[in-house]
């Protein structure tokens, strides 16, 4: 029997009807994915049941697709060390946890619905927090969610971003190239779907930058810009918003206060993370031995242009 969390009935129904989850095949497919990882001499990856099932669910239980996703996940984390920086829970990460910028709201959008994140851009201090620091926080949070949040994994995530009093100097740090590098991990690495991004209280200057971001998004229809709070309430459902926005879904301060203890509890997990990598020299040698047909060598976007054998277009 697989060592994974039981799902609430509503979420189990989503997994069955939308992700092709079959209880009779769960153990078999987890073992198939774990066996494949063990056979790749160039890949060091986590292999516990809960971690692997997150990727299988995201890939609709297609083992071959889950292999690609895990390989991209670890290839990215190996190559993009400049963006991800230290993988340990350090003072910089805990400072961001205390900053009041981020919140994960306690209730998803219904028992079988997506998780809701809330971000207050106006709480970012550019003298302390760079765009890459913000991305690193997202990467750490996603790693925890892989292991703890079934709604996030199965039903996806809704991002609500409040641009009230966003520092203009922070906007100047955004550029399409960096966004593509960051978005590659969020879109092709972590096992969740972005259901929608809702922007509130954006100035004209911010809307211009968001237009640049929209241009490099594959699913442009996922970005919604609201002119007022009432518009956001209609889109999300007032009851799913935090109390600060007239809703019933907990308070932002309470939600944000949980990050420090959450990351601290995962300190050992992240400290061990450096050992999980892709060895490109061993990978190249392995692929040379296998001599794959030319048609199997395709490219997908990464920071340097491509991650070999991965195509998510």
PDB file of C-alpha atoms in Angstrom:
ATOM      1  CA  UNK A   1       0.000   0.000   0.000  1.00  0.00           C
ATOM      2  CA  UNK A   2       1.295   3.427  -0.957  1.00  0.00           C
ATOM      3  CA  UNK A   3       2.330   5.764   1.865  1.00  0.00           C
ATOM      4  CA  UNK A   4       0.334   8.797   0.756  1.00  0.00           C
ATOM      5  CA  UNK A   5      -2.256  11.020   2.426  1.00  0.00           C
ATOM      6  CA  UNK A   6      -5.899  10.003   1.982  1.00  0.00           C
ATOM      7  CA  UNK A   7      -7.906  12.562   0.006  1.00  0.00           C
ATOM      8  CA  UNK A   8     -11.176  14.149   1.048  1.00  0.00           C
ATOM      9  CA  UNK A   9     -14.016  12.763  -1.113  1.00  0.00           C
ATOM     10  CA  UNK A  10     -14.363  15.921  -3.234  1.00  0.00           C
ATOM     11  CA  UNK A  11     -10.663  15.988  -4.079  1.00  0.00           C
ATOM     12  CA  UNK A  12     -10.569  12.239  -4.675  1.00  0.00           C
ATOM     13  CA  UNK A  13     -13.352  12.708  -7.235  1.00  0.00           C
ATOM     14  CA  UNK A  14     -11.329  15.401  -9.024  1.00  0.00           C
ATOM     15  CA  UNK A  15      -8.312  13.098  -9.076  1.00  0.00           C
ATOM     16  CA  UNK A  16     -10.393  10.248 -10.482  1.00  0.00           C
ATOM     17  CA  UNK A  17     -12.373  12.145 -13.106  1.00  0.00           C
ATOM     18  CA  UNK A  18      -9.821  14.738 -14.210  1.00  0.00           C
ATOM     19  CA  UNK A  19      -6.440  13.124 -13.525  1.00  0.00           C
ATOM     20  CA  UNK A  20      -7.255   9.482 -14.381  1.00  0.00           C
ATOM     21  CA  UNK A  21      -6.438   8.282 -10.863  1.00  0.00           C
ATOM     22  CA  UNK A  22      -7.122   4.559 -10.378  1.00  0.00           C
ATOM     23  CA  UNK A  23      -6.594   3.246  -6.844  1.00  0.00           C
ATOM     24  CA  UNK A  24      -5.765  -0.209  -8.195  1.00  0.00           C
ATOM     25  CA  UNK A  25      -2.796   1.160 -10.179  1.00  0.00           C
ATOM     26  CA  UNK A  26      -1.312   3.649  -7.726  1.00  0.00           C
ATOM     27  CA  UNK A  27       1.304   1.323  -6.211  1.00  0.00           C
ATOM     28  CA  UNK A  28       2.285  -0.144  -9.592  1.00  0.00           C
ATOM     29  CA  UNK A  29       2.879   3.250 -11.187  1.00  0.00           C
ATOM     30  CA  UNK A  30       4.777   4.655  -8.210  1.00  0.00           C
ATOM     31  CA  UNK A  31       7.059   1.611  -8.315  1.00  0.00           C
ATOM     32  CA  UNK A  32       7.556   2.006 -12.081  1.00  0.00           C
ATOM     33  CA  UNK A  33       8.627   5.632 -11.630  1.00  0.00           C
ATOM     34  CA  UNK A  34      10.880   4.799  -8.656  1.00  0.00           C
ATOM     35  CA  UNK A  35      12.514   1.954 -10.598  1.00  0.00           C
ATOM     36  CA  UNK A  36      13.227   4.243 -13.552  1.00  0.00           C
ATOM     37  CA  UNK A  37      14.869   6.830 -11.277  1.00  0.00           C
ATOM     38  CA  UNK A  38      17.063   4.129  -9.774  1.00  0.00           C
ATOM     39  CA  UNK A  39      18.184   3.053 -13.247  1.00  0.00           C
ATOM     40  CA  UNK A  40      19.405   6.531 -14.262  1.00  0.00           C
ATOM     41  CA  UNK A  41      23.011   6.759 -13.065  1.00  0.00           C
ATOM     42  CA  UNK A  42      23.053  10.514 -13.753  1.00  0.00           C
ATOM     43  CA  UNK A  43      19.943  11.356 -11.697  1.00  0.00           C
ATOM     44  CA  UNK A  44      19.706  11.671  -7.921  1.00  0.00           C
ATOM     45  CA  UNK A  45      16.072  12.316  -6.968  1.00  0.00           C
ATOM     46  CA  UNK A  46      13.713  11.902  -4.062  1.00  0.00           C
ATOM     47  CA  UNK A  47      11.780   8.661  -4.290  1.00  0.00           C
ATOM     48  CA  UNK A  48       9.314   8.618  -1.388  1.00  0.00           C
ATOM     49  CA  UNK A  49       5.703   7.801  -2.314  1.00  0.00           C
ATOM     50  CA  UNK A  50       4.180  11.213  -1.553  1.00  0.00           C
ATOM     51  CA  UNK A  51       6.766  13.051  -3.634  1.00  0.00           C
ATOM     52  CA  UNK A  52       6.417  10.746  -6.632  1.00  0.00           C
ATOM     53  CA  UNK A  53       2.624  10.671  -6.525  1.00  0.00           C
ATOM     54  CA  UNK A  54       2.547  14.466  -6.868  1.00  0.00           C
ATOM     55  CA  UNK A  55       4.284  14.233 -10.241  1.00  0.00           C
ATOM     56  CA  UNK A  56       2.188  11.256 -11.360  1.00  0.00           C
ATOM     57  CA  UNK A  57      -1.032  13.091 -10.521  1.00  0.00           C
ATOM     58  CA  UNK A  58       0.082  16.207 -12.332  1.00  0.00           C
ATOM     59  CA  UNK A  59       0.903  14.074 -15.393  1.00  0.00           C
ATOM     60  CA  UNK A  60      -2.489  12.296 -15.264  1.00  0.00           C
ATOM     61  CA  UNK A  61      -0.744   9.090 -14.193  1.00  0.00           C
ATOM     62  CA  UNK A  62       1.262   8.875 -17.415  1.00  0.00           C
ATOM     63  CA  UNK A  63       4.534   7.426 -16.144  1.00  0.00           C
ATOM     64  CA  UNK A  64       6.495   8.551 -19.207  1.00  0.00           C
ATOM     65  CA  UNK A  65       5.360  12.152 -18.765  1.00  0.00           C
ATOM     66  CA  UNK A  66       6.167  11.998 -15.045  1.00  0.00           C
ATOM     67  CA  UNK A  67       9.719  10.910 -15.920  1.00  0.00           C
ATOM     68  CA  UNK A  68      10.122  13.997 -18.124  1.00  0.00           C
ATOM     69  CA  UNK A  69       8.715  16.286 -15.459  1.00  0.00           C
ATOM     70  CA  UNK A  70      11.002  14.976 -12.730  1.00  0.00           C
ATOM     71  CA  UNK A  71      14.004  15.139 -15.040  1.00  0.00           C
ATOM     72  CA  UNK A  72      13.218  18.751 -15.939  1.00  0.00           C
ATOM     73  CA  UNK A  73      12.650  19.563 -12.263  1.00  0.00           C
ATOM     74  CA  UNK A  74      16.094  18.354 -11.226  1.00  0.00           C
ATOM     75  CA  UNK A  75      17.874  19.557 -14.362  1.00  0.00           C
ATOM     76  CA  UNK A  76      16.547  23.050 -13.720  1.00  0.00           C
ATOM     77  CA  UNK A  77      17.534  22.985 -10.045  1.00  0.00           C
ATOM     78  CA  UNK A  78      21.022  21.837 -11.047  1.00  0.00           C
ATOM     79  CA  UNK A  79      21.561  24.427 -13.795  1.00  0.00           C
ATOM     80  CA  UNK A  80      19.800  27.433 -12.289  1.00  0.00           C
ATOM     81  CA  UNK A  81      21.735  27.666  -9.038  1.00  0.00           C
ATOM     82  CA  UNK A  82      22.257  31.386  -9.663  1.00  0.00           C
ATOM     83  CA  UNK A  83      18.509  31.991  -9.424  1.00  0.00           C
ATOM     84  CA  UNK A  84      17.742  29.473  -6.689  1.00  0.00           C
ATOM     85  CA  UNK A  85      20.849  30.394  -4.663  1.00  0.00           C
ATOM     86  CA  UNK A  86      21.356  28.520  -1.396  1.00  0.00           C
ATOM     87  CA  UNK A  87      18.939  25.635  -0.877  1.00  0.00           C
ATOM     88  CA  UNK A  88      19.135  25.983   2.907  1.00  0.00           C
ATOM     89  CA  UNK A  89      16.607  27.774   5.100  1.00  0.00           C
ATOM     90  CA  UNK A  90      18.628  30.888   5.866  1.00  0.00           C
ATOM     91  CA  UNK A  91      18.060  34.355   7.331  1.00  0.00           C
ATOM     92  CA  UNK A  92      17.126  35.784   3.907  1.00  0.00           C
ATOM     93  CA  UNK A  93      14.321  33.261   3.470  1.00  0.00           C
ATOM     94  CA  UNK A  94      13.027  33.717   7.011  1.00  0.00           C
ATOM     95  CA  UNK A  95      13.131  37.487   6.580  1.00  0.00           C
ATOM     96  CA  UNK A  96      10.853  37.115   3.569  1.00  0.00           C
ATOM     97  CA  UNK A  97       8.621  34.771   5.569  1.00  0.00           C
ATOM     98  CA  UNK A  98       8.178  37.506   8.182  1.00  0.00           C
ATOM     99  CA  UNK A  99       7.814  40.333   5.668  1.00  0.00           C
ATOM    100  CA  UNK A 100       4.036  40.203   5.223  1.00  0.00           C
ATOM    101  CA  UNK A 101       4.410  39.789   1.457  1.00  0.00           C
ATOM    102  CA  UNK A 102       3.069  36.247   1.049  1.00  0.00           C
ATOM    103  CA  UNK A 103       0.100  34.278   2.329  1.00  0.00           C
ATOM    104  CA  UNK A 104      -1.425  30.873   1.638  1.00  0.00           C
ATOM    105  CA  UNK A 105      -5.092  31.159   2.554  1.00  0.00           C
ATOM    106  CA  UNK A 106      -6.415  28.397   4.843  1.00  0.00           C
ATOM    107  CA  UNK A 107      -9.348  27.326   2.680  1.00  0.00           C
ATOM    108  CA  UNK A 108      -9.029  26.267  -0.935  1.00  0.00           C
ATOM    109  CA  UNK A 109     -11.703  27.288  -3.451  1.00  0.00           C
ATOM    110  CA  UNK A 110     -14.032  24.544  -2.173  1.00  0.00           C
ATOM    111  CA  UNK A 111     -13.038  21.135  -0.792  1.00  0.00           C
ATOM    112  CA  UNK A 112     -12.010  19.915  -4.238  1.00  0.00           C
ATOM    113  CA  UNK A 113     -10.822  23.287  -5.543  1.00  0.00           C
ATOM    114  CA  UNK A 114      -7.501  25.050  -6.080  1.00  0.00           C
ATOM    115  CA  UNK A 115      -5.326  26.534  -3.374  1.00  0.00           C
ATOM    116  CA  UNK A 116      -5.290  30.346  -3.075  1.00  0.00           C
ATOM    117  CA  UNK A 117      -2.094  32.364  -2.667  1.00  0.00           C
ATOM    118  CA  UNK A 118      -2.127  36.066  -1.827  1.00  0.00           C
ATOM    119  CA  UNK A 119       0.810  38.421  -2.392  1.00  0.00           C
ATOM    120  CA  UNK A 120       1.135  42.047  -1.223  1.00  0.00           C
ATOM    121  CA  UNK A 121       3.691  43.628  -3.555  1.00  0.00           C
ATOM    122  CA  UNK A 122       3.680  46.884  -1.602  1.00  0.00           C
ATOM    123  CA  UNK A 123       5.389  45.107   1.312  1.00  0.00           C
ATOM    124  CA  UNK A 124       8.457  44.362  -0.789  1.00  0.00           C
ATOM    125  CA  UNK A 125      11.497  46.484   0.093  1.00  0.00           C
ATOM    126  CA  UNK A 126      13.766  46.644  -2.990  1.00  0.00           C
ATOM    127  CA  UNK A 127      16.721  47.564  -0.770  1.00  0.00           C
ATOM    128  CA  UNK A 128      16.312  44.132   0.875  1.00  0.00           C
ATOM    129  CA  UNK A 129      14.385  41.973  -1.596  1.00  0.00           C
ATOM    130  CA  UNK A 130      15.352  41.388  -5.230  1.00  0.00           C
ATOM    131  CA  UNK A 131      13.156  39.755  -7.866  1.00  0.00           C
ATOM    132  CA  UNK A 132      15.320  36.642  -7.621  1.00  0.00           C
ATOM    133  CA  UNK A 133      14.766  36.583  -3.827  1.00  0.00           C
ATOM    134  CA  UNK A 134      11.014  36.574  -4.458  1.00  0.00           C
ATOM    135  CA  UNK A 135      11.390  33.746  -6.969  1.00  0.00           C
ATOM    136  CA  UNK A 136      13.484  31.758  -4.487  1.00  0.00           C
ATOM    137  CA  UNK A 137      10.720  32.097  -1.895  1.00  0.00           C
ATOM    138  CA  UNK A 138       8.206  30.751  -4.431  1.00  0.00           C
ATOM    139  CA  UNK A 139      10.497  27.805  -5.189  1.00  0.00           C
ATOM    140  CA  UNK A 140      10.848  26.926  -1.496  1.00  0.00           C
ATOM    141  CA  UNK A 141       7.109  27.241  -0.926  1.00  0.00           C
ATOM    142  CA  UNK A 142       6.399  25.024  -3.936  1.00  0.00           C
ATOM    143  CA  UNK A 143       8.743  22.353  -2.609  1.00  0.00           C
ATOM    144  CA  UNK A 144       6.832  22.285   0.668  1.00  0.00           C
ATOM    145  CA  UNK A 145       3.511  22.204  -1.192  1.00  0.00           C
ATOM    146  CA  UNK A 146       4.635  19.199  -3.233  1.00  0.00           C
ATOM    147  CA  UNK A 147       4.857  17.333   0.057  1.00  0.00           C
ATOM    148  CA  UNK A 148       1.930  18.817   1.987  1.00  0.00           C
ATOM    149  CA  UNK A 149      -0.855  20.287  -0.175  1.00  0.00           C
ATOM    150  CA  UNK A 150      -3.082  17.971  -2.207  1.00  0.00           C
ATOM    151  CA  UNK A 151      -5.390  20.764  -3.362  1.00  0.00           C
ATOM    152  CA  UNK A 152      -2.384  22.641  -4.779  1.00  0.00           C
ATOM    153  CA  UNK A 153      -1.161  19.509  -6.544  1.00  0.00           C
ATOM    154  CA  UNK A 154      -4.471  18.117  -7.835  1.00  0.00           C
ATOM    155  CA  UNK A 155      -6.697  21.155  -8.406  1.00  0.00           C
ATOM    156  CA  UNK A 156      -4.027  23.809  -8.999  1.00  0.00           C
ATOM    157  CA  UNK A 157      -3.438  27.269  -7.573  1.00  0.00           C
ATOM    158  CA  UNK A 158      -4.976  30.721  -7.879  1.00  0.00           C
ATOM    159  CA  UNK A 159      -2.602  33.654  -7.399  1.00  0.00           C
ATOM    160  CA  UNK A 160      -4.007  36.960  -6.141  1.00  0.00           C
ATOM    161  CA  UNK A 161      -1.453  39.765  -6.361  1.00  0.00           C
ATOM    162  CA  UNK A 162      -2.112  43.141  -4.769  1.00  0.00           C
ATOM    163  CA  UNK A 163      -0.040  45.886  -6.411  1.00  0.00           C
ATOM    164  CA  UNK A 164      -0.961  48.627  -3.922  1.00  0.00           C
ATOM    165  CA  UNK A 165       2.063  50.888  -3.397  1.00  0.00           C
ATOM    166  CA  UNK A 166       4.428  48.585  -5.296  1.00  0.00           C
ATOM    167  CA  UNK A 167       7.891  50.192  -5.352  1.00  0.00           C
ATOM    168  CA  UNK A 168       8.673  51.506  -8.828  1.00  0.00           C
ATOM    169  CA  UNK A 169      12.310  50.444  -8.391  1.00  0.00           C
ATOM    170  CA  UNK A 170      11.107  46.843  -8.145  1.00  0.00           C
ATOM    171  CA  UNK A 171       9.327  47.126 -11.490  1.00  0.00           C
ATOM    172  CA  UNK A 172      12.624  48.174 -13.072  1.00  0.00           C
ATOM    173  CA  UNK A 173      14.109  44.796 -12.115  1.00  0.00           C
ATOM    174  CA  UNK A 174      11.650  42.888 -14.293  1.00  0.00           C
ATOM    175  CA  UNK A 175      12.780  41.895 -17.755  1.00  0.00           C
ATOM    176  CA  UNK A 176      11.346  39.288 -20.166  1.00  0.00           C
ATOM    177  CA  UNK A 177      14.522  37.188 -20.146  1.00  0.00           C
ATOM    178  CA  UNK A 178      14.568  36.724 -16.380  1.00  0.00           C
ATOM    179  CA  UNK A 179      10.821  36.101 -16.365  1.00  0.00           C
ATOM    180  CA  UNK A 180      11.223  33.313 -18.932  1.00  0.00           C
ATOM    181  CA  UNK A 181      13.911  31.685 -16.814  1.00  0.00           C
ATOM    182  CA  UNK A 182      11.753  31.814 -13.707  1.00  0.00           C
ATOM    183  CA  UNK A 183       8.581  30.823 -15.521  1.00  0.00           C
ATOM    184  CA  UNK A 184      10.265  27.697 -16.933  1.00  0.00           C
ATOM    185  CA  UNK A 185      10.423  26.222 -13.417  1.00  0.00           C
ATOM    186  CA  UNK A 186       6.936  27.312 -12.434  1.00  0.00           C
ATOM    187  CA  UNK A 187       5.407  26.073 -15.677  1.00  0.00           C
ATOM    188  CA  UNK A 188       7.455  22.984 -16.531  1.00  0.00           C
ATOM    189  CA  UNK A 189       8.969  21.888 -13.220  1.00  0.00           C
ATOM    190  CA  UNK A 190       6.677  22.042 -10.225  1.00  0.00           C
ATOM    191  CA  UNK A 191       3.646  19.706 -10.315  1.00  0.00           C
ATOM    192  CA  UNK A 192       0.716  22.113 -10.199  1.00  0.00           C
ATOM    193  CA  UNK A 193      -1.399  24.058 -12.662  1.00  0.00           C
ATOM    194  CA  UNK A 194      -1.825  27.803 -12.463  1.00  0.00           C
ATOM    195  CA  UNK A 195      -5.604  28.208 -12.652  1.00  0.00           C
ATOM    196  CA  UNK A 196      -5.535  32.011 -12.753  1.00  0.00           C
ATOM    197  CA  UNK A 197      -3.592  35.092 -11.692  1.00  0.00           C
ATOM    198  CA  UNK A 198      -5.720  37.993 -10.452  1.00  0.00           C
ATOM    199  CA  UNK A 199      -4.123  41.436 -10.236  1.00  0.00           C
ATOM    200  CA  UNK A 200      -5.678  44.169  -8.093  1.00  0.00           C
ATOM    201  CA  UNK A 201      -4.779  47.835  -7.548  1.00  0.00           C
ATOM    202  CA  UNK A 202      -2.271  48.106 -10.397  1.00  0.00           C
ATOM    203  CA  UNK A 203      -1.101  51.554 -11.533  1.00  0.00           C
ATOM    204  CA  UNK A 204      -0.680  52.468 -15.206  1.00  0.00           C
ATOM    205  CA  UNK A 205       3.070  51.859 -14.978  1.00  0.00           C
ATOM    206  CA  UNK A 206       2.469  48.450 -13.440  1.00  0.00           C
ATOM    207  CA  UNK A 207      -0.082  47.555 -16.087  1.00  0.00           C
ATOM    208  CA  UNK A 208       2.550  48.333 -18.730  1.00  0.00           C
ATOM    209  CA  UNK A 209       4.982  45.882 -17.104  1.00  0.00           C
ATOM    210  CA  UNK A 210       2.207  43.308 -16.804  1.00  0.00           C
ATOM    211  CA  UNK A 211       1.632  43.690 -20.517  1.00  0.00           C
ATOM    212  CA  UNK A 212       5.252  42.674 -21.104  1.00  0.00           C
ATOM    213  CA  UNK A 213       4.766  39.687 -18.811  1.00  0.00           C
ATOM    214  CA  UNK A 214       1.572  38.708 -20.616  1.00  0.00           C
ATOM    215  CA  UNK A 215       3.449  38.713 -23.924  1.00  0.00           C
ATOM    216  CA  UNK A 216       5.747  35.890 -22.791  1.00  0.00           C
ATOM    217  CA  UNK A 217       2.965  33.832 -21.187  1.00  0.00           C
ATOM    218  CA  UNK A 218       1.740  30.826 -23.134  1.00  0.00           C
ATOM    219  CA  UNK A 219      -1.709  31.040 -21.561  1.00  0.00           C
ATOM    220  CA  UNK A 220      -2.404  34.746 -21.661  1.00  0.00           C
ATOM    221  CA  UNK A 221      -6.040  34.199 -20.699  1.00  0.00           C
ATOM    222  CA  UNK A 222      -4.956  33.219 -17.180  1.00  0.00           C
ATOM    223  CA  UNK A 223      -3.990  36.797 -16.298  1.00  0.00           C
ATOM    224  CA  UNK A 224      -6.886  38.944 -15.024  1.00  0.00           C
ATOM    225  CA  UNK A 225      -6.532  42.600 -14.051  1.00  0.00           C
ATOM    226  CA  UNK A 226      -9.236  44.033 -11.783  1.00  0.00           C
ATOM    227  CA  UNK A 227      -9.966  47.736 -11.577  1.00  0.00           C
ATOM    228  CA  UNK A 228     -11.509  47.444  -8.088  1.00  0.00           C
ATOM    229  CA  UNK A 229     -12.087  45.099  -5.153  1.00  0.00           C
ATOM    230  CA  UNK A 230     -15.690  44.385  -6.160  1.00  0.00           C
ATOM    231  CA  UNK A 231     -14.460  42.928  -9.451  1.00  0.00           C
ATOM    232  CA  UNK A 232     -12.083  40.591  -7.611  1.00  0.00           C
ATOM    233  CA  UNK A 233     -14.821  39.536  -5.183  1.00  0.00           C
ATOM    234  CA  UNK A 234     -17.081  38.585  -8.088  1.00  0.00           C
ATOM    235  CA  UNK A 235     -14.324  36.607  -9.776  1.00  0.00           C
ATOM    236  CA  UNK A 236     -13.143  34.631  -6.735  1.00  0.00           C
ATOM    237  CA  UNK A 237     -16.178  34.590  -4.497  1.00  0.00           C
ATOM    238  CA  UNK A 238     -16.183  36.919  -1.527  1.00  0.00           C
ATOM    239  CA  UNK A 239     -16.186  34.079   1.002  1.00  0.00           C
ATOM    240  CA  UNK A 240     -12.823  32.804  -0.309  1.00  0.00           C
ATOM    241  CA  UNK A 241     -11.011  36.101   0.221  1.00  0.00           C
ATOM    242  CA  UNK A 242      -9.238  37.053   3.474  1.00  0.00           C
ATOM    243  CA  UNK A 243     -11.010  39.145   6.082  1.00  0.00           C
ATOM    244  CA  UNK A 244      -8.963  42.197   5.061  1.00  0.00           C
ATOM    245  CA  UNK A 245     -10.752  42.063   1.696  1.00  0.00           C
ATOM    246  CA  UNK A 246     -14.214  41.518   3.156  1.00  0.00           C
ATOM    247  CA  UNK A 247     -14.087  37.723   3.021  1.00  0.00           C
ATOM    248  CA  UNK A 248     -14.175  34.816   5.454  1.00  0.00           C
ATOM    249  CA  UNK A 249     -11.006  32.956   4.486  1.00  0.00           C
ATOM    250  CA  UNK A 250      -8.800  33.760   7.464  1.00  0.00           C
ATOM    251  CA  UNK A 251      -6.632  36.825   7.967  1.00  0.00           C
ATOM    252  CA  UNK A 252      -3.535  37.659   5.961  1.00  0.00           C
ATOM    253  CA  UNK A 253      -1.467  38.226   9.086  1.00  0.00           C
ATOM    254  CA  UNK A 254      -2.299  34.781  10.485  1.00  0.00           C
ATOM    255  CA  UNK A 255      -1.578  33.103   7.146  1.00  0.00           C
ATOM    256  CA  UNK A 256       1.734  34.891   6.693  1.00  0.00           C
ATOM    257  CA  UNK A 257       2.871  34.130  10.238  1.00  0.00           C
ATOM    258  CA  UNK A 258       2.845  30.387   9.489  1.00  0.00           C
ATOM    259  CA  UNK A 259       5.645  30.484   6.903  1.00  0.00           C
ATOM    260  CA  UNK A 260       8.509  30.859   9.361  1.00  0.00           C
ATOM    261  CA  UNK A 261       7.565  27.771  11.377  1.00  0.00           C
ATOM    262  CA  UNK A 262       6.776  25.841   8.187  1.00  0.00           C
ATOM    263  CA  UNK A 263      10.150  26.526   6.580  1.00  0.00           C
ATOM    264  CA  UNK A 264      11.967  25.891   9.849  1.00  0.00           C
ATOM    265  CA  UNK A 265      10.299  22.500  10.143  1.00  0.00           C
ATOM    266  CA  UNK A 266      11.644  21.668   6.663  1.00  0.00           C
ATOM    267  CA  UNK A 267      15.183  22.882   7.388  1.00  0.00           C
ATOM    268  CA  UNK A 268      16.696  19.378   7.297  1.00  0.00           C
ATOM    269  CA  UNK A 269      14.765  18.545   4.133  1.00  0.00           C
ATOM    270  CA  UNK A 270      16.199  21.566   2.317  1.00  0.00           C
ATOM    271  CA  UNK A 271      19.685  21.039   3.716  1.00  0.00           C
ATOM    272  CA  UNK A 272      19.677  17.607   2.075  1.00  0.00           C
ATOM    273  CA  UNK A 273      18.429  19.055  -1.214  1.00  0.00           C
ATOM    274  CA  UNK A 274      21.900  19.730  -2.605  1.00  0.00           C
ATOM    275  CA  UNK A 275      22.496  16.027  -3.148  1.00  0.00           C
ATOM    276  CA  UNK A 276      19.577  15.715  -5.572  1.00  0.00           C
ATOM    277  CA  UNK A 277      20.989  16.705  -8.945  1.00  0.00           C
ATOM    278  CA  UNK A 278      21.474  15.775 -12.579  1.00  0.00           C
ATOM    279  CA  UNK A 279      25.082  14.951 -13.515  1.00  0.00           C
ATOM    280  CA  UNK A 280      25.308  16.190 -17.097  1.00  0.00           C
ATOM    281  CA  UNK A 281      28.566  14.356 -17.846  1.00  0.00           C
ATOM    282  CA  UNK A 282      27.088  11.019 -16.809  1.00  0.00           C
ATOM    283  CA  UNK A 283      23.890  11.898 -18.646  1.00  0.00           C
ATOM    284  CA  UNK A 284      25.748  12.617 -21.881  1.00  0.00           C
ATOM    285  CA  UNK A 285      27.662   9.349 -21.582  1.00  0.00           C
ATOM    286  CA  UNK A 286      24.471   7.423 -20.877  1.00  0.00           C
ATOM    287  CA  UNK A 287      22.697   8.933 -23.867  1.00  0.00           C
ATOM    288  CA  UNK A 288      25.673   8.179 -26.104  1.00  0.00           C
ATOM    289  CA  UNK A 289      25.550   4.541 -25.068  1.00  0.00           C
ATOM    290  CA  UNK A 290      21.838   4.345 -25.790  1.00  0.00           C
ATOM    291  CA  UNK A 291      22.300   6.020 -29.199  1.00  0.00           C
ATOM    292  CA  UNK A 292      18.710   7.298 -29.466  1.00  0.00           C
ATOM    293  CA  UNK A 293      17.136   7.948 -32.833  1.00  0.00           C
ATOM    294  CA  UNK A 294      17.494  11.591 -34.017  1.00  0.00           C
ATOM    295  CA  UNK A 295      13.723  12.092 -33.862  1.00  0.00           C
ATOM    296  CA  UNK A 296      13.785  11.643 -30.073  1.00  0.00           C
ATOM    297  CA  UNK A 297      16.153  14.555 -29.500  1.00  0.00           C
ATOM    298  CA  UNK A 298      13.974  17.594 -29.067  1.00  0.00           C
ATOM    299  CA  UNK A 299      14.462  20.820 -27.174  1.00  0.00           C
ATOM    300  CA  UNK A 300      12.553  22.773 -24.543  1.00  0.00           C
ATOM    301  CA  UNK A 301      13.187  26.280 -23.234  1.00  0.00           C
ATOM    302  CA  UNK A 302      15.633  26.854 -20.403  1.00  0.00           C
ATOM    303  CA  UNK A 303      17.974  29.552 -19.199  1.00  0.00           C
ATOM    304  CA  UNK A 304      20.608  28.641 -21.782  1.00  0.00           C
ATOM    305  CA  UNK A 305      18.160  27.914 -24.567  1.00  0.00           C
ATOM    306  CA  UNK A 306      17.301  24.257 -24.089  1.00  0.00           C
ATOM    307  CA  UNK A 307      17.150  21.342 -21.701  1.00  0.00           C
ATOM    308  CA  UNK A 308      17.948  18.362 -23.851  1.00  0.00           C
ATOM    309  CA  UNK A 309      15.244  15.819 -24.619  1.00  0.00           C
ATOM    310  CA  UNK A 310      12.524  17.910 -23.067  1.00  0.00           C
ATOM    311  CA  UNK A 311       9.806  19.607 -25.056  1.00  0.00           C
ATOM    312  CA  UNK A 312       6.867  21.214 -23.247  1.00  0.00           C
ATOM    313  CA  UNK A 313       5.724  23.535 -26.035  1.00  0.00           C
TER     314      UNK A 313
END
